[in-house]
Amino acid sequence: MPTYRVESRQGGYPVVVERGVLARTADWLPPKAGQLFVVSTADVWRHKGAELERALGSVPHQVLYLPGGEEHKRLQPVEELAERMVELGGDRSSVVLAFGGGIVNDMAGFLAAIFMRGIPVVQAPTTLLAQVDASIGGKTGVNLVSGKNLVGSFHPPAAVLIDPALLDSLPEREYRAGLYEIVKAGIIRDAALFAYLAESRAAVLAREAGAVDRIIADSVRMKVEVVSADEREGDLRRILNFGHTFGHALEAHTRYTRFLHGEAVAWGMRAAIHLGQMAGYCSAEDSLDMLDLIGSYGPVPPLDGIYADDLIARLVHDKKTVQGKVHFVLPVRVGEVTVASEVDPATVREAIRSALA
Ligand SMILES: NC(=O)c1ccc[n+]([C@@H]2O[C@H](COP(=O)([O-])OP(=O)(O)OC[C@H]3O[C@@H](n4cnc5c(N)ncnc54)[C@H](O)[C@@H]3O)[C@@H](O)[C@H]2O)c1
């Protein structure tokens, strides 16, 4: 399986996609590294800690735990772990190994970004969503009460190790939530991946190794290309936000408790597809193909009791909103999207209503 390279202003880094790569974790630690701090959650450690322990063998390390759950993705646990690292003798030569889902990737990455003004982090993602999205691109951070990921930093990892075999213990709902990010990759930039997802739904949902490895590799390649071309989200990287503007509004409105991130993105993509068609960017036929594919990887939790106006009020607080203007990533056809900033608010309301219906 492939190794990709992300180009970054702070030096490039490898993204290895390989079944069993976890066993070779020690090979990817930065040379001359000091203390190694593995940051995980109790839940991930229960499932996969023994495998990582075997992989690290004689490499000395300390395991530190973050609390799981989006509601705990806050500054305080990061500060507590930083204090703990100092107590344990951590210094500027220390290294963080982030071992968990997207929440661990983001929080441990942020810890590494700010500990002693920055130490290296190796990302070893354990959820599908983190393997195809959160671990690549160097975005790290935590939530504020006022919104998601509002405090953070760009901190490119030293390496990303993606082992699809780690997904065998992932709960079904989490697996499907990750699949929506892969559907997103197909819609925004990879028509062949989109077609494969439509044709091979049964193999993908049954987690057949060949199917899982292929869709992970395709999505990773797409993300590597995009973030290498535009690390700081000045231009191309914005396409990765397809479905996220509406999705974040839905997550915030339901206080991060009702939908998994990928599920909120699934709903957000539906809203963006309706908007793309209503605003004249995308044909009815292509819109239907996209809505069908999203539907076929469902179900997502119901949207009962959520109204268009609740979500519209939240759109302006999204951090992608610039000087009050909401930028929407809208489909043009399967494999191509565009960024639109002058969309009629009445059409936005109509599109949200259609997606909620
Ligand atoms: N930095 C980025 O570019 C970026 C991109 C996308 C998403 N994110 C962030 O990622 C987060 C969501 O990540 P997520 O969906 O991975 O959620 P998560 O980190 O909460 O993990 C989901 C659940 O799966 C469990 N789990 C993890 N690995 C497992 C395994 N191998 N076996 C069994 N259980 C396992 C976890 O304990 C957790 O309960 C959000 O906070 C989102 O903002 C960041």
mmCIF file of C-alpha atoms and ligand atoms in Angstrom:
data_model
loop_
_atom_site.group_PDB
_atom_site.id
_atom_site.type_symbol
_atom_site.label_atom_id
_atom_site.label_comp_id
_atom_site.label_asym_id
_atom_site.label_seq_id
_atom_site.Cartn_x
_atom_site.Cartn_y
_atom_site.Cartn_z
ATOM 1 C CA MET A 1 0.000 0.000 0.000
ATOM 2 C CA PRO A 2 1.125 3.565 -0.636
ATOM 3 C CA THR A 3 3.126 6.173 1.206
ATOM 4 C CA TYR A 4 2.239 9.772 0.384
ATOM 5 C CA ARG A 5 4.099 12.956 1.182
ATOM 6 C CA VAL A 6 2.457 16.162 2.358
ATOM 7 C CA GLU A 7 4.317 19.317 1.379
ATOM 8 C CA SER A 8 4.333 21.803 4.248
ATOM 9 C CA ARG A 9 5.983 25.167 4.972
ATOM 10 C CA GLN A 10 7.427 23.643 8.127
ATOM 11 C CA GLY A 11 8.908 20.698 6.166
ATOM 12 C CA GLY A 12 7.031 17.854 4.513
ATOM 13 C CA TYR A 13 5.970 14.638 6.198
ATOM 14 C CA PRO A 14 5.069 11.087 5.160
ATOM 15 C CA VAL A 15 1.582 9.601 5.375
ATOM 16 C CA VAL A 16 1.910 5.822 5.386
ATOM 17 C CA VAL A 17 -1.207 3.783 4.557
ATOM 18 C CA GLU A 18 -0.448 0.149 5.289
ATOM 19 C CA ARG A 19 -2.138 -2.767 7.047
ATOM 20 C CA GLY A 20 0.090 -3.604 10.011
ATOM 21 C CA VAL A 21 2.147 -0.385 9.960
ATOM 22 C CA LEU A 22 1.403 0.075 13.684
ATOM 23 C CA ALA A 23 3.886 -2.739 14.396
ATOM 24 C CA ARG A 24 6.623 -0.527 12.872
ATOM 25 C CA THR A 25 5.722 2.639 14.821
ATOM 26 C CA ALA A 26 9.207 2.851 16.378
ATOM 27 C CA ASP A 27 10.745 3.245 12.894
ATOM 28 C CA TRP A 28 8.806 6.476 12.375
ATOM 29 C CA LEU A 29 9.704 8.270 15.597
ATOM 30 C CA PRO A 30 11.950 11.308 15.019
ATOM 31 C CA PRO A 31 15.661 10.518 15.388
ATOM 32 C CA LYS A 32 17.379 11.670 18.605
ATOM 33 C CA ALA A 33 13.994 12.050 20.271
ATOM 34 C CA GLY A 34 13.771 12.477 24.030
ATOM 35 C CA GLN A 35 10.876 11.168 26.109
ATOM 36 C CA LEU A 36 7.948 9.661 24.235
ATOM 37 C CA PHE A 37 4.455 10.530 25.477
ATOM 38 C CA VAL A 38 1.685 8.367 24.042
ATOM 39 C CA VAL A 39 -1.613 10.280 24.255
ATOM 40 C CA SER A 40 -4.768 8.186 23.988
ATOM 41 C CA THR A 41 -8.119 7.578 25.704
ATOM 42 C CA ALA A 42 -8.950 4.744 28.117
ATOM 43 C CA ASP A 43 -11.406 3.396 25.556
ATOM 44 C CA VAL A 44 -8.913 3.195 22.673
ATOM 45 C CA TRP A 45 -6.255 1.819 25.000
ATOM 46 C CA ARG A 46 -8.570 -0.996 26.121
ATOM 47 C CA HIS A 47 -9.050 -2.068 22.500
ATOM 48 C CA LYS A 48 -5.637 -1.414 21.004
ATOM 49 C CA GLY A 49 -3.151 -0.491 23.743
ATOM 50 C CA ALA A 50 -1.563 -3.949 23.880
ATOM 51 C CA GLU A 51 -0.823 -3.765 20.135
ATOM 52 C CA LEU A 52 0.911 -0.425 20.494
ATOM 53 C CA GLU A 53 2.848 -1.643 23.557
ATOM 54 C CA ARG A 54 4.135 -4.583 21.490
ATOM 55 C CA ALA A 55 5.050 -2.235 18.658
ATOM 56 C CA LEU A 56 7.010 0.106 20.925
ATOM 57 C CA GLY A 57 8.895 -2.827 22.473
ATOM 58 C CA SER A 58 11.897 -1.456 24.314
ATOM 59 C CA VAL A 59 11.257 2.215 23.444
ATOM 60 C CA PRO A 60 10.676 3.953 26.825
ATOM 61 C CA HIS A 61 7.338 5.778 26.937
ATOM 62 C CA GLN A 62 4.617 7.127 29.190
ATOM 63 C CA VAL A 63 0.932 6.710 28.390
ATOM 64 C CA LEU A 64 -1.304 9.708 29.149
ATOM 65 C CA TYR A 65 -5.083 9.710 28.812
ATOM 66 C CA LEU A 66 -7.497 12.326 27.549
ATOM 67 C CA PRO A 67 -11.196 12.106 28.382
ATOM 68 C CA GLY A 68 -13.214 11.006 25.330
ATOM 69 C CA GLY A 69 -16.171 12.892 23.861
ATOM 70 C CA GLU A 70 -16.594 16.170 21.980
ATOM 71 C CA GLU A 71 -17.817 17.883 25.183
ATOM 72 C CA HIS A 72 -14.356 17.271 26.712
ATOM 73 C CA LYS A 73 -12.447 18.587 23.709
ATOM 74 C CA ARG A 74 -11.495 21.683 25.696
ATOM 75 C CA LEU A 75 -8.387 23.525 26.890
ATOM 76 C CA GLN A 76 -8.389 22.185 30.434
ATOM 77 C CA PRO A 77 -7.451 18.551 29.707
ATOM 78 C CA VAL A 78 -4.648 19.794 27.426
ATOM 79 C CA GLU A 79 -3.261 21.938 30.238
ATOM 80 C CA GLU A 80 -3.502 19.019 32.678
ATOM 81 C CA LEU A 81 -1.531 16.756 30.346
ATOM 82 C CA ALA A 82 1.105 19.462 29.815
ATOM 83 C CA GLU A 83 1.550 19.726 33.616
ATOM 84 C CA ARG A 84 1.848 15.944 33.813
ATOM 85 C CA MET A 85 4.501 15.931 31.079
ATOM 86 C CA VAL A 86 6.590 18.453 33.011
ATOM 87 C CA GLU A 87 6.247 16.367 36.206
ATOM 88 C CA LEU A 88 7.439 13.332 34.256
ATOM 89 C CA GLY A 89 10.520 15.156 32.996
ATOM 90 C CA GLY A 90 9.282 16.182 29.549
ATOM 91 C CA ASP A 91 11.363 18.805 27.756
ATOM 92 C CA ARG A 92 11.902 20.313 24.310
ATOM 93 C CA SER A 93 13.248 17.011 22.983
ATOM 94 C CA SER A 94 10.066 15.114 23.923
ATOM 95 C CA VAL A 95 7.712 13.658 21.326
ATOM 96 C CA VAL A 96 3.937 13.061 21.390
ATOM 97 C CA LEU A 97 2.401 10.005 19.760
ATOM 98 C CA ALA A 98 -1.328 10.659 19.250
ATOM 99 C CA PHE A 99 -3.154 7.324 19.332
ATOM 100 C CA GLY A 100 -6.919 7.596 18.970
ATOM 101 C CA GLY A 101 -9.799 9.082 17.001
ATOM 102 C CA GLY A 102 -10.062 12.612 15.623
ATOM 103 C CA ILE A 103 -10.533 14.110 19.074
ATOM 104 C CA VAL A 104 -7.217 12.650 20.264
ATOM 105 C CA ASN A 105 -5.542 13.690 16.984
ATOM 106 C CA ASP A 106 -6.715 17.286 17.446
ATOM 107 C CA MET A 107 -6.044 17.565 21.196
ATOM 108 C CA ALA A 108 -2.716 15.696 21.325
ATOM 109 C CA GLY A 109 -1.620 17.603 18.223
ATOM 110 C CA PHE A 110 -2.466 20.874 19.964
ATOM 111 C CA LEU A 111 -0.660 19.751 23.119
ATOM 112 C CA ALA A 112 2.442 19.089 20.994
ATOM 113 C CA ALA A 113 2.001 22.440 19.247
ATOM 114 C CA ILE A 114 2.131 24.427 22.496
ATOM 115 C CA PHE A 115 4.241 22.286 24.862
ATOM 116 C CA MET A 116 7.542 24.169 25.328
ATOM 117 C CA ARG A 117 6.494 26.193 22.238
ATOM 118 C CA GLY A 118 6.226 23.096 20.089
ATOM 119 C CA ILE A 119 7.481 19.508 20.006
ATOM 120 C CA PRO A 120 6.974 16.867 17.280
ATOM 121 C CA VAL A 121 3.806 14.788 17.081
ATOM 122 C CA VAL A 122 3.360 11.480 15.264
ATOM 123 C CA GLN A 123 -0.260 10.780 14.392
ATOM 124 C CA ALA A 124 -1.509 7.180 14.634
ATOM 125 C CA PRO A 125 -5.271 7.484 13.992
ATOM 126 C CA THR A 126 -7.612 4.693 15.097
ATOM 127 C CA THR A 127 -10.999 5.704 13.624
ATOM 128 C CA LEU A 128 -11.918 5.767 9.960
ATOM 129 C CA LEU A 129 -12.703 9.473 10.167
ATOM 130 C CA ALA A 130 -9.341 10.249 11.699
ATOM 131 C CA GLN A 131 -7.490 8.048 9.191
ATOM 132 C CA VAL A 132 -8.944 9.742 6.137
ATOM 133 C CA ASP A 133 -9.288 13.260 7.484
ATOM 134 C CA ALA A 134 -8.378 14.511 10.968
ATOM 135 C CA SER A 135 -4.817 13.130 11.151
ATOM 136 C CA ILE A 136 -3.671 14.730 7.870
ATOM 137 C CA GLY A 137 -3.077 18.425 7.295
ATOM 138 C CA GLY A 138 -1.737 19.686 10.610
ATOM 139 C CA LYS A 139 -4.898 21.298 11.996
ATOM 140 C CA THR A 140 -5.016 20.910 15.776
ATOM 141 C CA GLY A 141 -7.209 22.461 18.435
ATOM 142 C CA VAL A 142 -10.040 22.405 20.940
ATOM 143 C CA ASN A 143 -13.592 23.731 21.217
ATOM 144 C CA LEU A 144 -14.849 26.828 23.041
ATOM 145 C CA VAL A 145 -18.361 27.153 24.468
ATOM 146 C CA SER A 146 -19.038 29.519 21.563
ATOM 147 C CA GLY A 147 -18.015 27.071 18.854
ATOM 148 C CA LYS A 148 -16.068 24.134 17.527
ATOM 149 C CA ASN A 149 -12.285 24.189 17.067
ATOM 150 C CA LEU A 150 -12.106 27.936 17.814
ATOM 151 C CA VAL A 151 -8.748 27.665 19.622
ATOM 152 C CA GLY A 152 -5.987 25.860 17.808
ATOM 153 C CA SER A 153 -2.879 25.903 15.717
ATOM 154 C CA PHE A 154 -1.412 24.528 12.520
ATOM 155 C CA HIS A 155 1.119 21.943 13.668
ATOM 156 C CA PRO A 156 2.117 19.520 10.915
ATOM 157 C CA PRO A 157 2.950 16.057 12.262
ATOM 158 C CA ALA A 158 6.344 14.361 11.870
ATOM 159 C CA ALA A 159 4.548 11.379 10.303
ATOM 160 C CA VAL A 160 1.045 9.896 9.969
ATOM 161 C CA LEU A 161 0.722 6.115 10.331
ATOM 162 C CA ILE A 162 -2.566 4.764 8.991
ATOM 163 C CA ASP A 163 -3.227 1.116 9.789
ATOM 164 C CA PRO A 164 -6.658 0.024 8.471
ATOM 165 C CA ALA A 165 -6.441 -3.157 10.611
ATOM 166 C CA LEU A 166 -7.038 -0.946 13.695
ATOM 167 C CA LEU A 167 -10.618 -0.416 12.531
ATOM 168 C CA ASP A 168 -11.751 -3.998 13.297
ATOM 169 C CA SER A 169 -12.990 -2.974 16.768
ATOM 170 C CA LEU A 170 -14.624 0.281 15.625
ATOM 171 C CA PRO A 171 -18.385 0.368 16.376
ATOM 172 C CA GLU A 172 -20.663 0.243 13.331
ATOM 173 C CA ARG A 173 -22.000 3.778 13.812
ATOM 174 C CA GLU A 174 -18.477 5.236 14.035
ATOM 175 C CA TYR A 175 -17.463 3.340 10.905
ATOM 176 C CA ARG A 176 -20.410 4.742 8.933
ATOM 177 C CA ALA A 177 -19.680 8.233 10.220
ATOM 178 C CA GLY A 178 -16.179 7.912 8.728
ATOM 179 C CA LEU A 179 -17.602 6.667 5.446
ATOM 180 C CA TYR A 180 -19.390 9.988 4.964
ATOM 181 C CA GLU A 181 -16.016 11.774 4.846
ATOM 182 C CA ILE A 182 -15.017 9.301 2.122
ATOM 183 C CA VAL A 183 -18.246 10.037 0.224
ATOM 184 C CA LYS A 184 -17.243 13.708 0.587
ATOM 185 C CA ALA A 185 -13.840 12.963 -0.970
ATOM 186 C CA GLY A 186 -15.588 11.361 -3.947
ATOM 187 C CA ILE A 187 -18.008 14.236 -4.460
ATOM 188 C CA ILE A 188 -15.465 17.035 -4.201
ATOM 189 C CA ARG A 189 -12.580 15.594 -6.228
ATOM 190 C CA ASP A 190 -12.701 11.951 -7.199
ATOM 191 C CA ALA A 191 -15.480 10.714 -9.501
ATOM 192 C CA ALA A 192 -13.861 7.225 -9.693
ATOM 193 C CA LEU A 193 -14.015 6.886 -5.900
ATOM 194 C CA PHE A 194 -17.649 8.035 -6.002
ATOM 195 C CA ALA A 195 -18.453 5.331 -8.595
ATOM 196 C CA TYR A 196 -16.602 2.681 -6.562
ATOM 197 C CA LEU A 197 -18.576 3.608 -3.420
ATOM 198 C CA ALA A 198 -21.827 3.275 -5.371
ATOM 199 C CA GLU A 199 -20.877 -0.094 -6.944
ATOM 200 C CA SER A 200 -19.202 -1.688 -3.926
ATOM 201 C CA ARG A 201 -21.512 -0.610 -1.111
ATOM 202 C CA ALA A 202 -21.935 -4.193 0.201
ATOM 203 C CA ALA A 203 -18.161 -4.854 0.361
ATOM 204 C CA VAL A 204 -17.529 -1.468 1.970
ATOM 205 C CA LEU A 205 -20.212 -1.945 4.624
ATOM 206 C CA ALA A 206 -19.012 -5.521 5.284
ATOM 207 C CA ARG A 207 -15.524 -3.999 5.853
ATOM 208 C CA GLU A 208 -13.868 -6.318 3.328
ATOM 209 C CA ALA A 209 -10.151 -5.543 3.575
ATOM 210 C CA GLY A 210 -9.661 -4.854 -0.147
ATOM 211 C CA ALA A 211 -12.557 -2.399 -0.251
ATOM 212 C CA VAL A 212 -11.620 -0.641 3.000
ATOM 213 C CA ASP A 213 -7.960 -0.291 2.000
ATOM 214 C CA ARG A 214 -8.872 1.123 -1.403
ATOM 215 C CA ILE A 215 -11.291 3.777 -0.176
ATOM 216 C CA ILE A 216 -8.905 4.836 2.603
ATOM 217 C CA ALA A 217 -5.978 5.131 0.171
ATOM 218 C CA ASP A 218 -8.058 7.156 -2.339
ATOM 219 C CA SER A 219 -9.345 9.546 0.328
ATOM 220 C CA VAL A 220 -5.894 9.991 1.855
ATOM 221 C CA ARG A 221 -4.388 10.740 -1.570
ATOM 222 C CA MET A 222 -7.075 13.366 -2.161
ATOM 223 C CA LYS A 223 -6.502 15.047 1.201
ATOM 224 C CA VAL A 224 -2.698 14.940 0.791
ATOM 225 C CA GLU A 225 -2.962 16.626 -2.631
ATOM 226 C CA VAL A 226 -5.280 19.342 -1.366
ATOM 227 C CA VAL A 227 -3.402 20.262 1.813
ATOM 228 C CA SER A 228 -0.048 20.141 -0.008
ATOM 229 C CA ALA A 229 -1.382 22.661 -2.528
ATOM 230 C CA ASP A 230 -2.941 24.927 0.111
ATOM 231 C CA GLU A 231 -1.788 24.255 3.662
ATOM 232 C CA ARG A 232 -3.381 27.312 5.309
ATOM 233 C CA GLU A 233 -6.779 27.175 3.636
ATOM 234 C CA GLY A 234 -6.331 30.259 1.487
ATOM 235 C CA ASP A 235 -7.991 28.668 -1.496
ATOM 236 C CA LEU A 236 -8.194 25.011 -2.597
ATOM 237 C CA ARG A 237 -8.343 23.595 0.933
ATOM 238 C CA ARG A 238 -11.722 25.258 1.403
ATOM 239 C CA ILE A 239 -13.288 22.514 -0.731
ATOM 240 C CA LEU A 240 -12.705 20.109 2.170
ATOM 241 C CA ASN A 241 -15.392 22.048 4.030
ATOM 242 C CA PHE A 242 -18.073 20.636 1.739
ATOM 243 C CA GLY A 243 -20.982 19.757 4.068
ATOM 244 C CA HIS A 244 -19.161 21.220 7.067
ATOM 245 C CA THR A 245 -20.694 24.700 7.160
ATOM 246 C CA PHE A 246 -24.186 23.269 7.660
ATOM 247 C CA GLY A 247 -22.816 20.269 9.582
ATOM 248 C CA HIS A 248 -21.071 22.446 12.175
ATOM 249 C CA ALA A 249 -24.270 24.472 12.638
ATOM 250 C CA LEU A 250 -26.178 21.253 13.295
ATOM 251 C CA GLU A 251 -23.548 19.964 15.747
ATOM 252 C CA ALA A 252 -23.474 23.252 17.659
ATOM 253 C CA HIS A 253 -27.285 23.501 17.724
ATOM 254 C CA THR A 254 -27.580 20.006 19.203
ATOM 255 C CA ARG A 255 -24.649 20.682 21.587
ATOM 256 C CA TYR A 256 -22.471 17.986 20.036
ATOM 257 C CA THR A 257 -24.573 15.241 21.622
ATOM 258 C CA ARG A 258 -27.008 14.014 18.986
ATOM 259 C CA PHE A 259 -24.881 13.523 15.873
ATOM 260 C CA LEU A 260 -21.402 12.172 15.322
ATOM 261 C CA HIS A 261 -19.232 14.566 13.311
ATOM 262 C CA GLY A 262 -19.482 12.439 10.157
ATOM 263 C CA GLU A 263 -23.261 12.180 10.541
ATOM 264 C CA ALA A 264 -23.566 15.956 10.800
ATOM 265 C CA VAL A 265 -21.420 16.230 7.662
ATOM 266 C CA ALA A 266 -23.751 13.766 5.883
ATOM 267 C CA TRP A 267 -26.664 16.026 6.667
ATOM 268 C CA GLY A 268 -24.617 19.111 5.753
ATOM 269 C CA MET A 269 -23.705 17.612 2.370
ATOM 270 C CA ARG A 270 -27.400 17.042 1.681
ATOM 271 C CA ALA A 271 -28.126 20.695 2.426
ATOM 272 C CA ALA A 272 -25.208 21.819 0.226
ATOM 273 C CA ILE A 273 -26.399 19.613 -2.643
ATOM 274 C CA HIS A 274 -29.928 21.041 -2.427
ATOM 275 C CA LEU A 275 -28.434 24.529 -2.381
ATOM 276 C CA GLY A 276 -26.117 23.747 -5.306
ATOM 277 C CA GLN A 277 -29.063 22.674 -7.398
ATOM 278 C CA MET A 278 -31.405 25.498 -6.310
ATOM 279 C CA ALA A 279 -28.731 28.142 -6.932
ATOM 280 C CA GLY A 280 -28.099 26.737 -10.404
ATOM 281 C CA TYR A 281 -24.610 25.287 -9.929
ATOM 282 C CA CYS A 282 -25.469 21.598 -10.316
ATOM 283 C CA SER A 283 -27.920 19.580 -12.448
ATOM 284 C CA ALA A 284 -30.911 17.788 -10.912
ATOM 285 C CA GLU A 285 -29.552 14.468 -12.193
ATOM 286 C CA ASP A 286 -26.128 14.835 -10.544
ATOM 287 C CA SER A 287 -27.747 16.100 -7.336
ATOM 288 C CA LEU A 288 -29.917 13.005 -7.208
ATOM 289 C CA ASP A 289 -26.913 10.676 -7.691
ATOM 290 C CA MET A 290 -25.127 12.373 -4.794
ATOM 291 C CA LEU A 291 -28.187 12.335 -2.508
ATOM 292 C CA ASP A 292 -28.737 8.651 -3.345
ATOM 293 C CA LEU A 293 -25.169 7.699 -2.457
ATOM 294 C CA ILE A 294 -25.342 9.539 0.866
ATOM 295 C CA GLY A 295 -28.702 7.897 1.610
ATOM 296 C CA SER A 296 -27.358 4.437 0.768
ATOM 297 C CA TYR A 297 -24.689 4.709 3.493
ATOM 298 C CA GLY A 298 -27.262 5.757 6.117
ATOM 299 C CA PRO A 299 -29.089 5.934 8.355
ATOM 300 C CA VAL A 300 -28.250 9.153 10.197
ATOM 301 C CA PRO A 301 -30.160 10.022 13.395
ATOM 302 C CA PRO A 302 -33.456 11.819 12.664
ATOM 303 C CA LEU A 303 -33.614 15.600 12.460
ATOM 304 C CA ASP A 304 -36.862 15.948 14.468
ATOM 305 C CA GLY A 305 -37.393 19.265 16.207
ATOM 306 C CA ILE A 306 -34.662 21.095 14.258
ATOM 307 C CA TYR A 307 -35.773 24.098 12.193
ATOM 308 C CA ALA A 308 -34.122 25.975 9.350
ATOM 309 C CA ASP A 309 -33.999 29.271 11.274
ATOM 310 C CA ASP A 310 -32.077 27.687 14.185
ATOM 311 C CA LEU A 311 -29.343 26.631 11.805
ATOM 312 C CA ILE A 312 -29.237 29.842 9.763
ATOM 313 C CA ALA A 313 -28.578 31.842 12.936
ATOM 314 C CA ARG A 314 -25.566 29.591 13.601
ATOM 315 C CA LEU A 315 -24.046 29.864 10.124
ATOM 316 C CA VAL A 316 -22.705 33.367 10.755
ATOM 317 C CA HIS A 317 -20.752 32.132 13.808
ATOM 318 C CA ASP A 318 -18.867 29.520 11.808
ATOM 319 C CA LYS A 319 -15.148 30.333 11.726
ATOM 320 C CA LYS A 320 -15.200 29.972 7.945
ATOM 321 C CA THR A 321 -17.444 33.051 7.856
ATOM 322 C CA VAL A 322 -15.348 36.028 6.784
ATOM 323 C CA GLN A 323 -16.587 39.572 7.552
ATOM 324 C CA GLY A 324 -20.149 38.320 7.915
ATOM 325 C CA LYS A 325 -20.135 36.503 4.561
ATOM 326 C CA VAL A 326 -20.856 32.797 4.618
ATOM 327 C CA HIS A 327 -18.875 30.872 2.002
ATOM 328 C CA PHE A 328 -20.663 27.786 0.726
ATOM 329 C CA VAL A 329 -18.897 24.888 -0.953
ATOM 330 C CA LEU A 330 -21.381 23.740 -3.591
ATOM 331 C CA PRO A 331 -21.316 20.821 -6.018
ATOM 332 C CA VAL A 332 -20.923 21.460 -9.728
ATOM 333 C CA ARG A 333 -20.915 17.780 -10.744
ATOM 334 C CA VAL A 334 -19.658 14.528 -9.206
ATOM 335 C CA GLY A 335 -15.927 15.137 -8.612
ATOM 336 C CA GLU A 336 -16.097 18.956 -8.718
ATOM 337 C CA VAL A 337 -17.220 21.670 -6.313
ATOM 338 C CA THR A 338 -17.007 25.459 -6.232
ATOM 339 C CA VAL A 339 -16.896 28.065 -3.450
ATOM 340 C CA ALA A 340 -19.785 30.566 -3.573
ATOM 341 C CA SER A 341 -20.083 33.625 -1.327
ATOM 342 C CA GLU A 342 -22.978 35.513 -2.928
ATOM 343 C CA VAL A 343 -25.841 33.107 -2.350
ATOM 344 C CA ASP A 344 -29.321 34.545 -1.842
ATOM 345 C CA PRO A 345 -30.316 34.013 1.846
ATOM 346 C CA ALA A 346 -33.867 32.992 0.808
ATOM 347 C CA THR A 347 -32.400 30.186 -1.318
ATOM 348 C CA VAL A 348 -30.225 29.069 1.614
ATOM 349 C CA ARG A 349 -33.311 28.883 3.822
ATOM 350 C CA GLU A 350 -35.192 26.926 1.153
ATOM 351 C CA ALA A 351 -32.297 24.473 0.704
ATOM 352 C CA ILE A 352 -32.054 23.841 4.456
ATOM 353 C CA ARG A 353 -35.817 23.261 4.590
ATOM 354 C CA SER A 354 -35.575 20.714 1.744
ATOM 355 C CA ALA A 355 -32.684 18.915 3.426
ATOM 356 C CA LEU A 356 -34.543 18.820 6.763
ATOM 357 C CA ALA A 357 -37.737 17.507 5.155
HETATM 358 N N1 LIG B 1 -7.997 18.304 12.316
HETATM 359 C C1 LIG B 1 -8.779 18.057 11.288
HETATM 360 O O1 LIG B 1 -8.433 18.368 10.133
HETATM 361 C C2 LIG B 1 -10.085 17.366 11.518
HETATM 362 C C3 LIG B 1 -10.797 16.875 10.424
HETATM 363 C C4 LIG B 1 -11.987 16.183 10.665
HETATM 364 C C5 LIG B 1 -12.439 16.001 11.966
HETATM 365 N N2 LIG B 1 -11.724 16.497 13.010
HETATM 366 C C6 LIG B 1 -12.183 16.297 14.382
HETATM 367 O O2 LIG B 1 -12.265 14.907 14.656
HETATM 368 C C7 LIG B 1 -13.201 14.711 15.719
HETATM 369 C C8 LIG B 1 -14.054 13.497 15.430
HETATM 370 O O3 LIG B 1 -13.217 12.372 15.325
HETATM 371 P P1 LIG B 1 -13.793 10.877 15.421
HETATM 372 O O4 LIG B 1 -15.008 10.759 14.604
HETATM 373 O O5 LIG B 1 -12.646 9.989 15.166
HETATM 374 O O6 LIG B 1 -14.315 10.778 16.915
HETATM 375 P P2 LIG B 1 -13.642 10.309 18.311
HETATM 376 O O7 LIG B 1 -12.245 10.732 18.386
HETATM 377 O O8 LIG B 1 -14.569 10.705 19.386
HETATM 378 O O9 LIG B 1 -13.679 8.715 18.211
HETATM 379 C C9 LIG B 1 -14.918 8.073 18.113
HETATM 380 C C10 LIG B 1 -15.112 6.960 19.152
HETATM 381 O O10 LIG B 1 -14.455 5.791 18.708
HETATM 382 C C11 LIG B 1 -13.677 5.218 19.756
HETATM 383 N N3 LIG B 1 -12.556 4.544 19.100
HETATM 384 C C12 LIG B 1 -11.502 5.109 18.481
HETATM 385 N N4 LIG B 1 -10.758 4.179 17.869
HETATM 386 C C13 LIG B 1 -11.335 2.989 18.112
HETATM 387 C C14 LIG B 1 -11.044 1.663 17.718
HETATM 388 N N5 LIG B 1 -10.020 1.374 16.899
HETATM 389 N N6 LIG B 1 -11.855 0.665 18.165
HETATM 390 C C15 LIG B 1 -12.927 0.945 18.944
HETATM 391 N N7 LIG B 1 -13.274 2.188 19.332
HETATM 392 C C16 LIG B 1 -12.480 3.200 18.909
HETATM 393 C C17 LIG B 1 -13.306 6.415 20.601
HETATM 394 O O11 LIG B 1 -12.990 6.034 21.911
HETATM 395 C C18 LIG B 1 -14.576 7.246 20.533
HETATM 396 O O12 LIG B 1 -15.510 6.787 21.480
HETATM 397 C C19 LIG B 1 -13.997 15.997 15.835
HETATM 398 O O13 LIG B 1 -13.641 16.657 17.012
HETATM 399 C C20 LIG B 1 -13.578 16.808 14.620
HETATM 400 O O14 LIG B 1 -13.604 18.197 14.865
HETATM 401 C C21 LIG B 1 -10.565 17.162 12.802
#
